[in-house]
Amino acid sequence: MSKFTRFGNDLYTGARSFDFVGKRRIWYAVAALFVILAIGLTALRGGFVFGIEFRGGSEFRVQGTTAVEEGTAAATAIAIDAVNTVVAGSNPRVSIVGGDSVRVQTEQLTPAETDEVRAALAEAYSVSVSEVSSSFIGATWGADITRQAILALVVFLALASLVMALYFRTWKMAAAAIVALFHDLIVTTGVYGVLGLEITPAAVIGFLTILGYSLYDTVVVFDKVRENTSEDGVESRRTFAQSVNLAVNQTLVRSINTSVVAVLPTAAILFIGSLLLGAGTLRDIALALFIGTLVGTYSSIFLAAPLYVHLRENEPEVKKQGMRPRVVRTESGAVR
Amino acid sequence: MARSTAERKAIRSLVWLLVIIVALIAANGASVLFNNGQWTPKLALDLEGGTQIILSPQIASGEEVTQEQLDQAVAIIRQRVDASGVSEAEINTQGGQNIVVAIPGEPDAETLERIQSSAKLEFRAVLTADLASNSIIGDEGATDPGAEGADGEGADGEGTDGEATDDPATDPSAEPTPSASPTDASDLAWITAERQELFDTFDCSSLDVVGANVAPVDEPLVTCEQDSSIKYILGPVEVAGERIADARSGLIASATGVTTNEWGVFIEFDGDGTQQFRTVTERLVSLVGVQNQFAIVLDGRVISAPRTISAITDGRPQISGNFTEESAQVLADQLKFGALPIGFEVQSSENISATLGVSQLQSGIIAGIIGIILVALYGFFQYRALGGVVIASLVVAAIVTYLIITYLSNQQGYRLSLAGVAGLVISIGVIADSFIVYFERIRDELRDGRSVDGAVMAGWKRAFRTILISDVINFIAAVVLFVLAVGNVRGFAFTLGITTVVDLIIVIMFTHPMMVLLGRTSFFGGGHPLSGLDPKALGAVYRGRAQFRAPVGVSTVKVASSSREAQRRQTIAERKAAEASGERNNAK
């Protein structure tokens, strides 16, 4: 039988076990470190870098050019090159309007840069500079979209906490799950902020997808925790912490499998998106989700479960658990 | 061999799934044949291009549009466009002046109307009315009472709360009597000599100039019906359009409660509006003639001028007139989201190419296929032959998702953007996760010593709860985001909702029945090493034939001595089984 299956068996029976709950101070410290780094470094960098859709930018309109007849792709490539001679590394959005004029949208440029880009476009398309008009455009993802999205997030968090509290029959599990969720969101957006990656609407959609995934992972772990601890009572031989630890170990294989499977299609998009196409929608969503999935798995195992134990270990019933004279058993708590 | 209940239920589920798939194909076929649909989902702006409409504001010369007004207008237009379907339009300001609206496809007249019209609604009392054709100087509006040309204004439907309407009659006796300043909104003193003259010479076609007819809120207005058949002098505004809390379109019910075939708009006022409206109707009830009517004015024209039979106290009037289903819906959406702060006119409407293009779509699809292959490979690696179940379920999930998206695209105007494609590819991973949760549960049950049959059923019961709660949470996220958010987030929410529902359908109606049926076969049911369900490989407690796994945590010396003891005390059955397996081992 494969090593991984044997590993899984040992975890299930308790022959092998990692002490997730016992060493929780280490995990808390690591998680706190990540969160502080994420927020701190982003603040040091001056905040997030938002894309054109959020900040608005400049728009150029080239009229009277015949380049369009050679095909849309060729015509748009001309514009991208022209803009890049002035502002290196920019990623303008180019489209053909009205069948024969070219519309180029870039991030906000200084007046000097605007003139240079106009000249470059006029030259690239072989028209006079007067045929190239420029104006500034407002954001397509405006403040109203952001406001409504934040409102929706708050409502969702409230509803999700309620549903989880009802399902698990304890609000403390819901609280631990929400804390893990915040950790995931902060660290993932922190990666974008620290690395200075542009936040586009696609990236925001990736962040929103993480919401669902992080809670999914935590629910899988907590389900097993609930199963183990529901059989516990004052007279059981395992302490509460040991029950939870065993549950986490038993679901370790499941967590690893679900994460790998969730990451595989994301990695496929990331690979194809960034290698073949460069920056763009595919890369933005996939990167956000890739990081979010990995962080989400980490937080369900190392953060959510120990936090839950922490919340409950001071209850009188829980304290009394496992205080009976003990039978010789393994450290993990399995008595099989 | 007779099929057990579990098998029959499993087969029934699979049959139902087939029925659902066939029904979806039929529904799509019907859309293609009758509704101008297509077999592939419609693509959004970034993949297919569409139309770019530039709106420029209508302001008096010398005045300037403020940024706030523009932002507010953008927000209102976005809400109106979202209400017509999930099309992910791009709306932004340009040059601090114009508003640019880019929508996929070609907009029809209704959509342009929806985007651009101000939708300023006012309720004013009627002071006097006349046939529009009587616009000769000196004629005081004396008409032939028999010539009820007012019939042509479109039937004012029978309203609720006793607002039964007839064709308003022109009342030649409503001559202005000079008096001091007007005491209330219906006082005929509002009609000064100037206004009377303006009214007499008023030509309804002058209203066709866009944005022409605006009167201050506290002064009377001279205007006409929408079809220019009757002209009015209306009093100052009594209830403003901002007092509308909600509006929806629907079929009008006659006074007897029978639903007629006419479309109308049902309005709900907020608290203040209800109060004001009650005051108005209470006052108008006691007046006679034309003054008994109040006019509903939209963008400077009267769309309806019903009579007040009784006071309306619940603040829920309804507007009827020459509405079609679409125009009623458009008006309801416009009223619901509010009037634009300034008027706009369409400066240009041009075709715009895709910002991302088809190559990105192809890359997305390739990534999806690679994703499915990778997931399937991992499934084989981890779960051996069960990987086949994973592939089969993913393929069925892909088919169902494609059919649902195409159907919604034809019916609801849902359009697939590149972000949507990425979301669908990612959902492959999420759907496969449900399978893993299920398989791991089955393995846990096997480890506890159940047979494969029992493990499948018991594992399903426990796994289903986990899968259900996760999908419920994802679905709540989708619904909340869809209802509350606007713009791109709505498109994402829609995709998330669809994939969550498909996940549930596939797990319940395909994967579990397949596992039940496979568990009956000897390959899986017997725990063949390649099946992924081998109890021995999983370290099951009970290995069949009275063999047990060595307990954990007990020292090997103790194990050796206690097993010697167990052998001495074997029952007859165990001894025979041990001999049988010994023979087999010797025969190998």
PDB file of N, CA and C in Angstrom, chain B residues 196-234:
ATOM      1  N   GLN B 196     -53.181  81.739 -19.348  1.00  0.00           N
ATOM      2  CA  GLN B 196     -54.335  81.399 -20.166  1.00  0.00           C
ATOM      3  C   GLN B 196     -54.005  81.578 -21.635  1.00  0.00           C
ATOM      4  N   GLU B 197     -53.288  82.672 -21.901  1.00  0.00           N
ATOM      5  CA  GLU B 197     -52.955  82.900 -23.295  1.00  0.00           C
ATOM      6  C   GLU B 197     -51.970  81.848 -23.794  1.00  0.00           C
ATOM      7  N   LEU B 198     -50.998  81.545 -22.947  1.00  0.00           N
ATOM      8  CA  LEU B 198     -50.016  80.517 -23.321  1.00  0.00           C
ATOM      9  C   LEU B 198     -50.735  79.198 -23.611  1.00  0.00           C
ATOM     10  N   PHE B 199     -51.710  78.916 -22.755  1.00  0.00           N
ATOM     11  CA  PHE B 199     -52.460  77.674 -22.921  1.00  0.00           C
ATOM     12  C   PHE B 199     -53.215  77.658 -24.240  1.00  0.00           C
ATOM     13  N   ASP B 200     -53.869  78.805 -24.543  1.00  0.00           N
ATOM     14  CA  ASP B 200     -54.682  78.831 -25.753  1.00  0.00           C
ATOM     15  C   ASP B 200     -53.849  78.638 -26.993  1.00  0.00           C
ATOM     16  N   THR B 201     -52.651  79.178 -26.969  1.00  0.00           N
ATOM     17  CA  THR B 201     -51.842  79.104 -28.179  1.00  0.00           C
ATOM     18  C   THR B 201     -50.874  77.926 -28.145  1.00  0.00           C
ATOM     19  N   PHE B 202     -50.959  77.116 -27.127  1.00  0.00           N
ATOM     20  CA  PHE B 202     -49.956  76.066 -26.959  1.00  0.00           C
ATOM     21  C   PHE B 202     -50.074  75.004 -28.041  1.00  0.00           C
ATOM     22  N   ASP B 203     -48.932  74.659 -28.600  1.00  0.00           N
ATOM     23  CA  ASP B 203     -48.908  73.621 -29.625  1.00  0.00           C
ATOM     24  C   ASP B 203     -48.180  72.409 -29.059  1.00  0.00           C
ATOM     25  N   CYS B 204     -48.875  71.304 -28.998  1.00  0.00           N
ATOM     26  CA  CYS B 204     -48.286  70.132 -28.333  1.00  0.00           C
ATOM     27  C   CYS B 204     -47.028  69.630 -29.013  1.00  0.00           C
ATOM     28  N   SER B 205     -46.872  69.901 -30.277  1.00  0.00           N
ATOM     29  CA  SER B 205     -45.680  69.364 -30.934  1.00  0.00           C
ATOM     30  C   SER B 205     -44.419  70.056 -30.459  1.00  0.00           C
ATOM     31  N   SER B 206     -44.577  71.209 -29.771  1.00  0.00           N
ATOM     32  CA  SER B 206     -43.358  71.870 -29.264  1.00  0.00           C
ATOM     33  C   SER B 206     -42.725  71.050 -28.150  1.00  0.00           C
ATOM     34  N   LEU B 207     -43.493  70.128 -27.604  1.00  0.00           N
ATOM     35  CA  LEU B 207     -42.936  69.296 -26.543  1.00  0.00           C
ATOM     36  C   LEU B 207     -41.984  68.240 -27.088  1.00  0.00           C
ATOM     37  N   ASP B 208     -42.036  68.043 -28.407  1.00  0.00           N
ATOM     38  CA  ASP B 208     -41.192  66.987 -28.950  1.00  0.00           C
ATOM     39  C   ASP B 208     -39.726  67.336 -28.898  1.00  0.00           C
ATOM     40  N   VAL B 209     -39.433  68.599 -28.770  1.00  0.00           N
ATOM     41  CA  VAL B 209     -38.036  68.983 -28.583  1.00  0.00           C
ATOM     42  C   VAL B 209     -37.591  68.424 -27.242  1.00  0.00           C
ATOM     43  N   VAL B 210     -36.488  67.736 -27.248  1.00  0.00           N
ATOM     44  CA  VAL B 210     -36.123  67.006 -26.036  1.00  0.00           C
ATOM     45  C   VAL B 210     -35.815  67.958 -24.895  1.00  0.00           C
ATOM     46  N   GLY B 211     -36.342  67.623 -23.754  1.00  0.00           N
ATOM     47  CA  GLY B 211     -36.009  68.396 -22.567  1.00  0.00           C
ATOM     48  C   GLY B 211     -36.644  69.766 -22.554  1.00  0.00           C
ATOM     49  N   ALA B 212     -37.691  69.919 -23.333  1.00  0.00           N
ATOM     50  CA  ALA B 212     -38.213  71.270 -23.464  1.00  0.00           C
ATOM     51  C   ALA B 212     -39.044  71.706 -22.290  1.00  0.00           C
ATOM     52  N   ASN B 213     -39.772  70.783 -21.714  1.00  0.00           N
ATOM     53  CA  ASN B 213     -40.825  71.240 -20.823  1.00  0.00           C
ATOM     54  C   ASN B 213     -40.481  71.081 -19.354  1.00  0.00           C
ATOM     55  N   VAL B 214     -39.869  72.053 -18.806  1.00  0.00           N
ATOM     56  CA  VAL B 214     -39.581  71.958 -17.381  1.00  0.00           C
ATOM     57  C   VAL B 214     -40.137  73.191 -16.699  1.00  0.00           C
ATOM     58  N   ALA B 215     -40.982  72.996 -15.723  1.00  0.00           N
ATOM     59  CA  ALA B 215     -41.482  74.127 -14.960  1.00  0.00           C
ATOM     60  C   ALA B 215     -41.041  73.967 -13.525  1.00  0.00           C
ATOM     61  N   PRO B 216     -40.820  75.052 -12.828  1.00  0.00           N
ATOM     62  CA  PRO B 216     -40.418  74.933 -11.433  1.00  0.00           C
ATOM     63  C   PRO B 216     -41.466  74.173 -10.639  1.00  0.00           C
ATOM     64  N   VAL B 217     -40.997  73.637  -9.558  1.00  0.00           N
ATOM     65  CA  VAL B 217     -41.819  72.723  -8.800  1.00  0.00           C
ATOM     66  C   VAL B 217     -43.048  73.415  -8.229  1.00  0.00           C
ATOM     67  N   ASP B 218     -42.947  74.691  -7.919  1.00  0.00           N
ATOM     68  CA  ASP B 218     -44.065  75.323  -7.237  1.00  0.00           C
ATOM     69  C   ASP B 218     -44.870  76.227  -8.156  1.00  0.00           C
ATOM     70  N   GLU B 219     -44.770  76.010  -9.436  1.00  0.00           N
ATOM     71  CA  GLU B 219     -45.579  76.791 -10.361  1.00  0.00           C
ATOM     72  C   GLU B 219     -46.325  75.877 -11.300  1.00  0.00           C
ATOM     73  N   PRO B 220     -47.391  76.406 -11.875  1.00  0.00           N
ATOM     74  CA  PRO B 220     -48.173  75.557 -12.773  1.00  0.00           C
ATOM     75  C   PRO B 220     -47.397  75.230 -14.044  1.00  0.00           C
ATOM     76  N   LEU B 221     -47.867  74.202 -14.716  1.00  0.00           N
ATOM     77  CA  LEU B 221     -47.201  73.703 -15.909  1.00  0.00           C
ATOM     78  C   LEU B 221     -48.220  73.549 -17.016  1.00  0.00           C
ATOM     79  N   VAL B 222     -47.858  73.997 -18.178  1.00  0.00           N
ATOM     80  CA  VAL B 222     -48.710  73.782 -19.338  1.00  0.00           C
ATOM     81  C   VAL B 222     -48.109  72.658 -20.156  1.00  0.00           C
ATOM     82  N   THR B 223     -48.906  71.646 -20.380  1.00  0.00           N
ATOM     83  CA  THR B 223     -48.340  70.492 -21.086  1.00  0.00           C
ATOM     84  C   THR B 223     -49.444  69.702 -21.760  1.00  0.00           C
ATOM     85  N   CYS B 224     -49.067  68.613 -22.404  1.00  0.00           N
ATOM     86  CA  CYS B 224     -50.026  67.803 -23.139  1.00  0.00           C
ATOM     87  C   CYS B 224     -49.935  66.346 -22.721  1.00  0.00           C
ATOM     88  N   GLU B 225     -50.919  65.605 -23.185  1.00  0.00           N
ATOM     89  CA  GLU B 225     -50.859  64.153 -23.062  1.00  0.00           C
ATOM     90  C   GLU B 225     -49.730  63.618 -23.919  1.00  0.00           C
ATOM     91  N   GLN B 226     -49.355  62.363 -23.660  1.00  0.00           N
ATOM     92  CA  GLN B 226     -48.233  61.782 -24.398  1.00  0.00           C
ATOM     93  C   GLN B 226     -48.532  61.652 -25.878  1.00  0.00           C
ATOM     94  N   ASP B 227     -49.796  61.406 -26.208  1.00  0.00           N
ATOM     95  CA  ASP B 227     -50.079  61.297 -27.639  1.00  0.00           C
ATOM     96  C   ASP B 227     -50.600  62.609 -28.198  1.00  0.00           C
ATOM     97  N   SER B 228     -50.374  63.672 -27.443  1.00  0.00           N
ATOM     98  CA  SER B 228     -50.676  65.036 -27.908  1.00  0.00           C
ATOM     99  C   SER B 228     -52.145  65.236 -28.263  1.00  0.00           C
ATOM    100  N   SER B 229     -53.056  64.571 -27.583  1.00  0.00           N
ATOM    101  CA  SER B 229     -54.466  64.760 -27.926  1.00  0.00           C
ATOM    102  C   SER B 229     -55.137  65.807 -27.041  1.00  0.00           C
ATOM    103  N   ILE B 230     -54.654  65.939 -25.833  1.00  0.00           N
ATOM    104  CA  ILE B 230     -55.289  66.868 -24.902  1.00  0.00           C
ATOM    105  C   ILE B 230     -54.210  67.717 -24.262  1.00  0.00           C
ATOM    106  N   LYS B 231     -54.518  68.999 -24.064  1.00  0.00           N
ATOM    107  CA  LYS B 231     -53.546  69.846 -23.374  1.00  0.00           C
ATOM    108  C   LYS B 231     -54.116  70.296 -22.049  1.00  0.00           C
ATOM    109  N   TYR B 232     -53.211  70.561 -21.123  1.00  0.00           N
ATOM    110  CA  TYR B 232     -53.609  70.853 -19.754  1.00  0.00           C
ATOM    111  C   TYR B 232     -52.887  72.070 -19.221  1.00  0.00           C
ATOM    112  N   ILE B 233     -53.531  72.703 -18.212  1.00  0.00           N
ATOM    113  CA  ILE B 233     -52.764  73.514 -17.280  1.00  0.00           C
ATOM    114  C   ILE B 233     -52.809  72.745 -15.965  1.00  0.00           C
ATOM    115  N   LEU B 234     -51.637  72.451 -15.451  1.00  0.00           N
ATOM    116  CA  LEU B 234     -51.568  71.684 -14.214  1.00  0.00           C
ATOM    117  C   LEU B 234     -51.062  72.570 -13.096  1.00  0.00           C
TER     118      LEU B 234
END
